[in-house]
mmCIF file of C-alpha atoms and ligand atoms in Angstrom:
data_model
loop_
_atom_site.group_PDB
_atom_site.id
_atom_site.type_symbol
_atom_site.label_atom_id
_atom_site.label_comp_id
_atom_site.label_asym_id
_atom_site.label_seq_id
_atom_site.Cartn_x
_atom_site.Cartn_y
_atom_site.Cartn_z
ATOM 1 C CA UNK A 11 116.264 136.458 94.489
ATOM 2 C CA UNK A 12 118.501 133.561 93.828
ATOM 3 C CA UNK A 13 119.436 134.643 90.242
ATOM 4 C CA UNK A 14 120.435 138.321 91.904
ATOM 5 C CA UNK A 15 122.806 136.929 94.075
ATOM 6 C CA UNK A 16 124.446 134.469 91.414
ATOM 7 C CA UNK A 17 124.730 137.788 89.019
ATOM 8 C CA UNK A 18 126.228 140.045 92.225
ATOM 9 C CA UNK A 19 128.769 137.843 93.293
ATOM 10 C CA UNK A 20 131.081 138.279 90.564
ATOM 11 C CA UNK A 21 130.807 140.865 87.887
ATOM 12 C CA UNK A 22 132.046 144.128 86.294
ATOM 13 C CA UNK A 23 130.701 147.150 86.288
ATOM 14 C CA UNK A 24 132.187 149.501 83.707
ATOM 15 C CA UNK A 25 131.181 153.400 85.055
ATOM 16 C CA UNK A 26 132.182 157.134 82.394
ATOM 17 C CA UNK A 27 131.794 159.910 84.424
ATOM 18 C CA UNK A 28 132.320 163.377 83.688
ATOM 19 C CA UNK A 29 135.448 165.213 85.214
ATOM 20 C CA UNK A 30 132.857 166.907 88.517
ATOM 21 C CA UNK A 31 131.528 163.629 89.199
ATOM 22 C CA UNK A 32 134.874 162.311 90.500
ATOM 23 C CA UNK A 33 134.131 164.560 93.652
ATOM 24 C CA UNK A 34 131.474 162.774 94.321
ATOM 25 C CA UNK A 35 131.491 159.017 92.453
ATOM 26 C CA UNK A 36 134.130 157.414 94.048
ATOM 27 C CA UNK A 37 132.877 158.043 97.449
ATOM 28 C CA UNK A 38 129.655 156.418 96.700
ATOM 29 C CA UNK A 39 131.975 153.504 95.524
ATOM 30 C CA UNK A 40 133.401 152.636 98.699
ATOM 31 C CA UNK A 41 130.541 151.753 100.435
ATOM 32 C CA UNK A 42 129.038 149.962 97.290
ATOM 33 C CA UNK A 43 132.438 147.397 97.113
ATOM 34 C CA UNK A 44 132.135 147.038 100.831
ATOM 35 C CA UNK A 45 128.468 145.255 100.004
ATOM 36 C CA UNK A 46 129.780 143.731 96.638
ATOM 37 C CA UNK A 47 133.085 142.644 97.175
ATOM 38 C CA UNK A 48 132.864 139.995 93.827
ATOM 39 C CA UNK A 49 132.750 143.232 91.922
ATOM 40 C CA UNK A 50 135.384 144.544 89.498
ATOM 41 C CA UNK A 51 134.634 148.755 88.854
ATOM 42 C CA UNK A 52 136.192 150.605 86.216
ATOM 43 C CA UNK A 53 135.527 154.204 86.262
ATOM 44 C CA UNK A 54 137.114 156.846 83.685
ATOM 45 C CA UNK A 55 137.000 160.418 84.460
ATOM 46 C CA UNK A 56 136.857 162.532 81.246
ATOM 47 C CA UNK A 57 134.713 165.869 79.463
ATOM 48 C CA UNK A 58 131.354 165.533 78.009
ATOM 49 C CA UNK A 59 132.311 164.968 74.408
ATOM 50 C CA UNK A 60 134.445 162.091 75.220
ATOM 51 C CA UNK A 61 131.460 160.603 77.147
ATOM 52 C CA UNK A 62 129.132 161.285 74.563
ATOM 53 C CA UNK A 63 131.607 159.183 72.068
ATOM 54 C CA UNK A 64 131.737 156.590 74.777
ATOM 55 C CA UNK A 65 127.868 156.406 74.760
ATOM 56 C CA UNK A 66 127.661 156.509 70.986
ATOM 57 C CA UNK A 67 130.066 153.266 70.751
ATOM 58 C CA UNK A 68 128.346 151.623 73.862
ATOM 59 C CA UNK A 69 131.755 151.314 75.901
ATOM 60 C CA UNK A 70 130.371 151.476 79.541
ATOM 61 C CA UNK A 71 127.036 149.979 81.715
ATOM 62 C CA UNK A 72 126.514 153.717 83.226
ATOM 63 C CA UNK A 73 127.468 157.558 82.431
ATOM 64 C CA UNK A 74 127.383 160.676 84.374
ATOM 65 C CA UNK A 75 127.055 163.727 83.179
ATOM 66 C CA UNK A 76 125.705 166.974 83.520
ATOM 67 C CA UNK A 77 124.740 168.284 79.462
ATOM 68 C CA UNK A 78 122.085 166.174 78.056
ATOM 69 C CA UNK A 79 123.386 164.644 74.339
ATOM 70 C CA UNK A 80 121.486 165.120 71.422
ATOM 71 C CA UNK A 81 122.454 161.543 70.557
ATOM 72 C CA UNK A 82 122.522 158.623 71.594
ATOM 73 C CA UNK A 83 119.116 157.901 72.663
ATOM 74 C CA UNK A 84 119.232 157.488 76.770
ATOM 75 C CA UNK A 85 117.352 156.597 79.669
ATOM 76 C CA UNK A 86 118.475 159.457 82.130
ATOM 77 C CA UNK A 87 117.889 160.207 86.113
ATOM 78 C CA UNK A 88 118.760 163.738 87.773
ATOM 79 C CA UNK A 89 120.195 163.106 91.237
ATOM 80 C CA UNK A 90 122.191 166.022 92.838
ATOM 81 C CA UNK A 91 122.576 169.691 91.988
ATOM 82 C CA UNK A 92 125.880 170.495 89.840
ATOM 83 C CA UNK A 93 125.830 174.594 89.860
ATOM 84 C CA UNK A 94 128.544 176.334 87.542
ATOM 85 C CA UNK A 95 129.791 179.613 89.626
ATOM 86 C CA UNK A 96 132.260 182.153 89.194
ATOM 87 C CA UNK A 97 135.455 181.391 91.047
ATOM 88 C CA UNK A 98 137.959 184.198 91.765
ATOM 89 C CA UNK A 99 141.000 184.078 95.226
ATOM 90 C CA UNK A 100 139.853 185.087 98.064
ATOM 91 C CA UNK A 101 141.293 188.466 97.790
ATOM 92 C CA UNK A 102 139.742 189.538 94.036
ATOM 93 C CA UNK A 103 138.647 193.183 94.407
ATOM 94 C CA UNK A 104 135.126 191.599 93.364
ATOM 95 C CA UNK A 105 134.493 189.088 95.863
ATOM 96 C CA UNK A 106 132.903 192.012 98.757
ATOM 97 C CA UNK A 107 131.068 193.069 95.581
ATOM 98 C CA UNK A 108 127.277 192.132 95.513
ATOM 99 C CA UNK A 109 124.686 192.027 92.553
ATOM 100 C CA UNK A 110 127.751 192.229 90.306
ATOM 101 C CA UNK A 111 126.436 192.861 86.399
ATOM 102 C CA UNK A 112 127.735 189.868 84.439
ATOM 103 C CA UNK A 113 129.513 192.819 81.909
ATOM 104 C CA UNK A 114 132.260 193.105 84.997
ATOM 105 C CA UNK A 115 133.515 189.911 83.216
ATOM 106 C CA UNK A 116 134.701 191.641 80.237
ATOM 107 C CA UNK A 117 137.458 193.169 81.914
ATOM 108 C CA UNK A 118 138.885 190.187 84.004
ATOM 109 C CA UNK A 119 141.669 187.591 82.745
ATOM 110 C CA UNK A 120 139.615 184.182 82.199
ATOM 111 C CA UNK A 121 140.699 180.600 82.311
ATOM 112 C CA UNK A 122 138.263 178.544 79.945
ATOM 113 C CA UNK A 123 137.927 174.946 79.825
ATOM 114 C CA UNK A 124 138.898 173.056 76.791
ATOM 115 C CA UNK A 125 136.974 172.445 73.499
ATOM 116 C CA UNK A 126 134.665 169.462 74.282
ATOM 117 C CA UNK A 127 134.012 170.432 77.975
ATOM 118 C CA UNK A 128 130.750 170.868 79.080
ATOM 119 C CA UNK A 129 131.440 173.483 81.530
ATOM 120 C CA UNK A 130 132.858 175.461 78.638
ATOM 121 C CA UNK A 131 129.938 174.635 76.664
ATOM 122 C CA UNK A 132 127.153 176.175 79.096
ATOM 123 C CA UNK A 133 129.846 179.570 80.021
ATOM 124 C CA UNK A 134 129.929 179.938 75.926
ATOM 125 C CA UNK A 135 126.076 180.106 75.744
ATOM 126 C CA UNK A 136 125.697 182.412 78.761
ATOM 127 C CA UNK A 137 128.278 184.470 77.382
ATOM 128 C CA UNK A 138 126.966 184.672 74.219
ATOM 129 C CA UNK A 139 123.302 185.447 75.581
ATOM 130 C CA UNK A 140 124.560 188.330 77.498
ATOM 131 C CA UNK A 141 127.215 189.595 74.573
ATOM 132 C CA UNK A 142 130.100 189.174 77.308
ATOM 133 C CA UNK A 143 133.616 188.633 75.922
ATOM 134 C CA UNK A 144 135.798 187.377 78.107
ATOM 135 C CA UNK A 145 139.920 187.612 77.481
ATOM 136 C CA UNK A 146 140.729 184.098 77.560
ATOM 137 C CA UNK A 147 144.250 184.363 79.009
ATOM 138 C CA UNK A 148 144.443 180.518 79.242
ATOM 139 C CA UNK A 149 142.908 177.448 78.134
ATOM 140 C CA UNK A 150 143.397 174.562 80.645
ATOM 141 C CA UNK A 151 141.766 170.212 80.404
ATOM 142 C CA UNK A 152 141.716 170.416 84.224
ATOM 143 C CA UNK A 153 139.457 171.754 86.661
ATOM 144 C CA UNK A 154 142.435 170.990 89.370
ATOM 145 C CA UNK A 155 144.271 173.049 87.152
ATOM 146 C CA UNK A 156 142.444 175.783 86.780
ATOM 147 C CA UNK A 157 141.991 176.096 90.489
ATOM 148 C CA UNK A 158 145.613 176.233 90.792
ATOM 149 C CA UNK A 159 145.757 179.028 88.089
ATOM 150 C CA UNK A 160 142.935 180.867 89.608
ATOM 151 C CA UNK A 161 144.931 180.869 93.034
ATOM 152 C CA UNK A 162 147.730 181.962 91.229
ATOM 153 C CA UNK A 163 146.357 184.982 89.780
ATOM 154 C CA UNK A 164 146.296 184.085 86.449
ATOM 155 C CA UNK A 165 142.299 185.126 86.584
ATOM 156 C CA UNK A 166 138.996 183.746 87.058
ATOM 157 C CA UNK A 167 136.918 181.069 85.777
ATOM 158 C CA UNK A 168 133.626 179.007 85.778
ATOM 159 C CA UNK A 169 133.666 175.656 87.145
ATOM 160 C CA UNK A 170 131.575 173.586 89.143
ATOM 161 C CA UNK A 171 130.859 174.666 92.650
ATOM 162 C CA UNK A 172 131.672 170.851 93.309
ATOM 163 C CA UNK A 173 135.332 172.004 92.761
ATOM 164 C CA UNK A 174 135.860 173.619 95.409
ATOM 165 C CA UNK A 175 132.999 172.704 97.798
ATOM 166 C CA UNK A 176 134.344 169.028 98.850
ATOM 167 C CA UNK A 177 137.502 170.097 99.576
ATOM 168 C CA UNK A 178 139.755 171.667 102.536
ATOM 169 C CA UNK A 179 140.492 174.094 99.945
ATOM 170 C CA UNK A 180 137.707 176.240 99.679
ATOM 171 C CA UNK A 181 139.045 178.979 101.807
ATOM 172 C CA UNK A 182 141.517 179.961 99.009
ATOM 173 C CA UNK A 183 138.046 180.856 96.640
ATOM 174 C CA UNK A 184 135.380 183.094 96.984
ATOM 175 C CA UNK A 185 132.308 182.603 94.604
ATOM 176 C CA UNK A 186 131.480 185.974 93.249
ATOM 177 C CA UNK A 187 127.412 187.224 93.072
ATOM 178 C CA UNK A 188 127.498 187.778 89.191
ATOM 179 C CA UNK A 189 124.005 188.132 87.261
ATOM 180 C CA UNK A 190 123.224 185.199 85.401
ATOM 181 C CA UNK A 191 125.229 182.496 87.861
ATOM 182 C CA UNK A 192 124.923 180.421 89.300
ATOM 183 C CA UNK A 193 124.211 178.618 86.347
ATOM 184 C CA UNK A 194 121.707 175.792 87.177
ATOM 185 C CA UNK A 195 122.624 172.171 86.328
ATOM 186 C CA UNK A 196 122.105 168.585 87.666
ATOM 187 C CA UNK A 197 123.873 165.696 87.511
ATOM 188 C CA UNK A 198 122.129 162.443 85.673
ATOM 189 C CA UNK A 199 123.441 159.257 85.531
ATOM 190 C CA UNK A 200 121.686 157.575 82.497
ATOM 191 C CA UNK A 201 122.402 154.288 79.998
ATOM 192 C CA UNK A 202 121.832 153.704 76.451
ATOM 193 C CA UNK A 203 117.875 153.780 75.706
ATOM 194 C CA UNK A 204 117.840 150.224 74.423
ATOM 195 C CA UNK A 205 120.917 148.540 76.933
ATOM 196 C CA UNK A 206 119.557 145.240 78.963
ATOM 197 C CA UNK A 207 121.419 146.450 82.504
ATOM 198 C CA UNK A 208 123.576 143.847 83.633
ATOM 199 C CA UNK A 209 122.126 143.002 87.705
ATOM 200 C CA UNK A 210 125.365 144.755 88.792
ATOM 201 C CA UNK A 211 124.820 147.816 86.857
ATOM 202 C CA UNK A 212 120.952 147.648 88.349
ATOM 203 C CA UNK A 213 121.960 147.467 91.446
ATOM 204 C CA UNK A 214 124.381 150.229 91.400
ATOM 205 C CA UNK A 215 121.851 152.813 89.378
ATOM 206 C CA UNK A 216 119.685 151.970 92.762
ATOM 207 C CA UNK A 217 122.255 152.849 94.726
ATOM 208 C CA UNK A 218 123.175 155.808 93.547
ATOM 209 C CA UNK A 219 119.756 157.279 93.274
ATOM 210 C CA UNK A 220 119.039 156.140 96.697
ATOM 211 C CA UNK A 221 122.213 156.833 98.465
ATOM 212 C CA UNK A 222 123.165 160.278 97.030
ATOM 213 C CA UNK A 223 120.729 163.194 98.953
ATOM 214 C CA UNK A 224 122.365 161.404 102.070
ATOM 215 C CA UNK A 225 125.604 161.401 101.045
ATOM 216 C CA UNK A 226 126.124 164.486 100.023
ATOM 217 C CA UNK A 227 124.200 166.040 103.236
ATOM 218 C CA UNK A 228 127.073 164.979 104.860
ATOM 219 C CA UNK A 229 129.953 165.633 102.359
ATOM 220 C CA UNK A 230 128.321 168.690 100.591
ATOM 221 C CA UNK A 231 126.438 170.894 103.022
ATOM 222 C CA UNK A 232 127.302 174.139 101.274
ATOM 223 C CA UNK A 233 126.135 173.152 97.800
ATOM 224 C CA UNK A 234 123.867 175.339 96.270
ATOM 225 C CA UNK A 235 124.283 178.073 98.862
ATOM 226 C CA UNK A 236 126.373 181.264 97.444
ATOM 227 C CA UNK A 237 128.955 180.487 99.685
ATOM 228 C CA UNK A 238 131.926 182.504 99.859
ATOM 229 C CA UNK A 239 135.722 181.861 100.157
ATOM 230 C CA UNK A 240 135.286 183.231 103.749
ATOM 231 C CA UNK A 241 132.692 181.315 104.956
ATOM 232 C CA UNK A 242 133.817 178.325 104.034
ATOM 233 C CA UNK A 243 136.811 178.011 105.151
ATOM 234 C CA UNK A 244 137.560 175.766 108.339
HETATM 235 P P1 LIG B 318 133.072 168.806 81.672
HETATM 236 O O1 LIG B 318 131.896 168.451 82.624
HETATM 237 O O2 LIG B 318 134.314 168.150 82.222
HETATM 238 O O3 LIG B 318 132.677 168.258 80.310
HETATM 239 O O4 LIG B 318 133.209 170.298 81.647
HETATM 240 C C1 LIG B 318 131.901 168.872 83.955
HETATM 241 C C2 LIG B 318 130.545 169.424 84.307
HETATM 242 O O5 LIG B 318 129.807 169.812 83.387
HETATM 243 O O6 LIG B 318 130.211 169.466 85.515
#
């Protein structure tokens, strides 16, 4: 209509996204400004409890995230897979290992995510389900970083398989076959219950939901499959 074209020419769209959705978010973007070009997009990448406050003092149109929130009240939509997996280098004496119990963990180095983290959140409650207690050798706010620690030996972690799946790096991984993991989770994108959508942030919550199963066909063929280091590499 006439009134959707007025509200998409010019506009802001104001996007809070969880730290795995910037593997996958701003690639959706591109395409999006290419059809919108009025459009000014913020997008902040940060963990779950920092998106939850976000939520809770209405600071953004849309949210990503992975861990639904007791509060606020939302309107949420699943759209792609988000798996936690056990990441360890390529050459962990674990990763030819198959049907590994999840008690092997108690005996390797872990880096853990930081208070608030949603990642951290879900390996907690598996943990604690299973009475595994991990050695936390080192807490790290980065997933980058603890892929940098992991390929330095400092141990192994949980992250998102989306970590390591859309890059060139995934040959310096393997994703070991623990019990219990993957750990199933899906990415929503979602907006307060009782928020009026702007036509811009409409638009866009169409777009996503629409665009990404053929997006990440083509960026993330591997997700979901227990890939290992080996097999993914180039
Ligand atoms: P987090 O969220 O940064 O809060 O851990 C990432 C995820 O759950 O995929």
């Amino acid at each position: 209509s006439i009134a959707d074209l007025k509200g998409m020419k010019q506009g802001k769209l104001s996007l809070a996204v969880i730290t795995t959705a910037k593997y996958f978010v701003p690639r959706l973007l591109g395409p999006f400004c290419k059809r919108y070009p009025g459009i000014d997009i913020s997008l902040k990448v940060t963990n779950h409890q920092n998106i939850q406050e976000r939520m809770i003092n209405n600071q953004d149109d849309l949210f990503i995230f992975s861990q639904l929130p007791s509060q606020p009240d939302l309107k949420t939509y699943p759209f792609l897979d988000n798996p936690l997996v056990v990441i360890a280098p390529t050459d962990h004496p674990l990763a030819s290992k198959k049907n590994i119990p999840i008690s092997a963990l108690n005996n390797e180095p872990f880096i853990m995510r930081e208070p608030g983290s949603g990642t951290r959140e879900a390996v907690q409650k598996l943990f604690a389900a299973n009475d595994v207690d991990v050695k936390v050798r080192l807490e790290l706010g980065s997933n980058e970083a603890i892929k940098q620690g992991i390929a330095g030996g400092l141990g192994v972690s949980v992250l998102s398989q989306h970590t390591i799946i859309s890059e060139g790096t995934s040959g310096e991984f393997a994703i070991l076959d623990i019990e219990g993991f993957p750990i199933p989770r899906q990415w929503y994108v979602g907006h307060l219950a009782g928020k009026q959508l702007s036509v811009v942030a409409e638009s866009f919550l169409k777009y996503l939901l629409e665009e990404s199963p053929a997006l990440a066909k083509q960026f993330l063929p591997g997700l979901g499959q227990p890939m290992s280091g080996k097999e993914a590499a180039p």
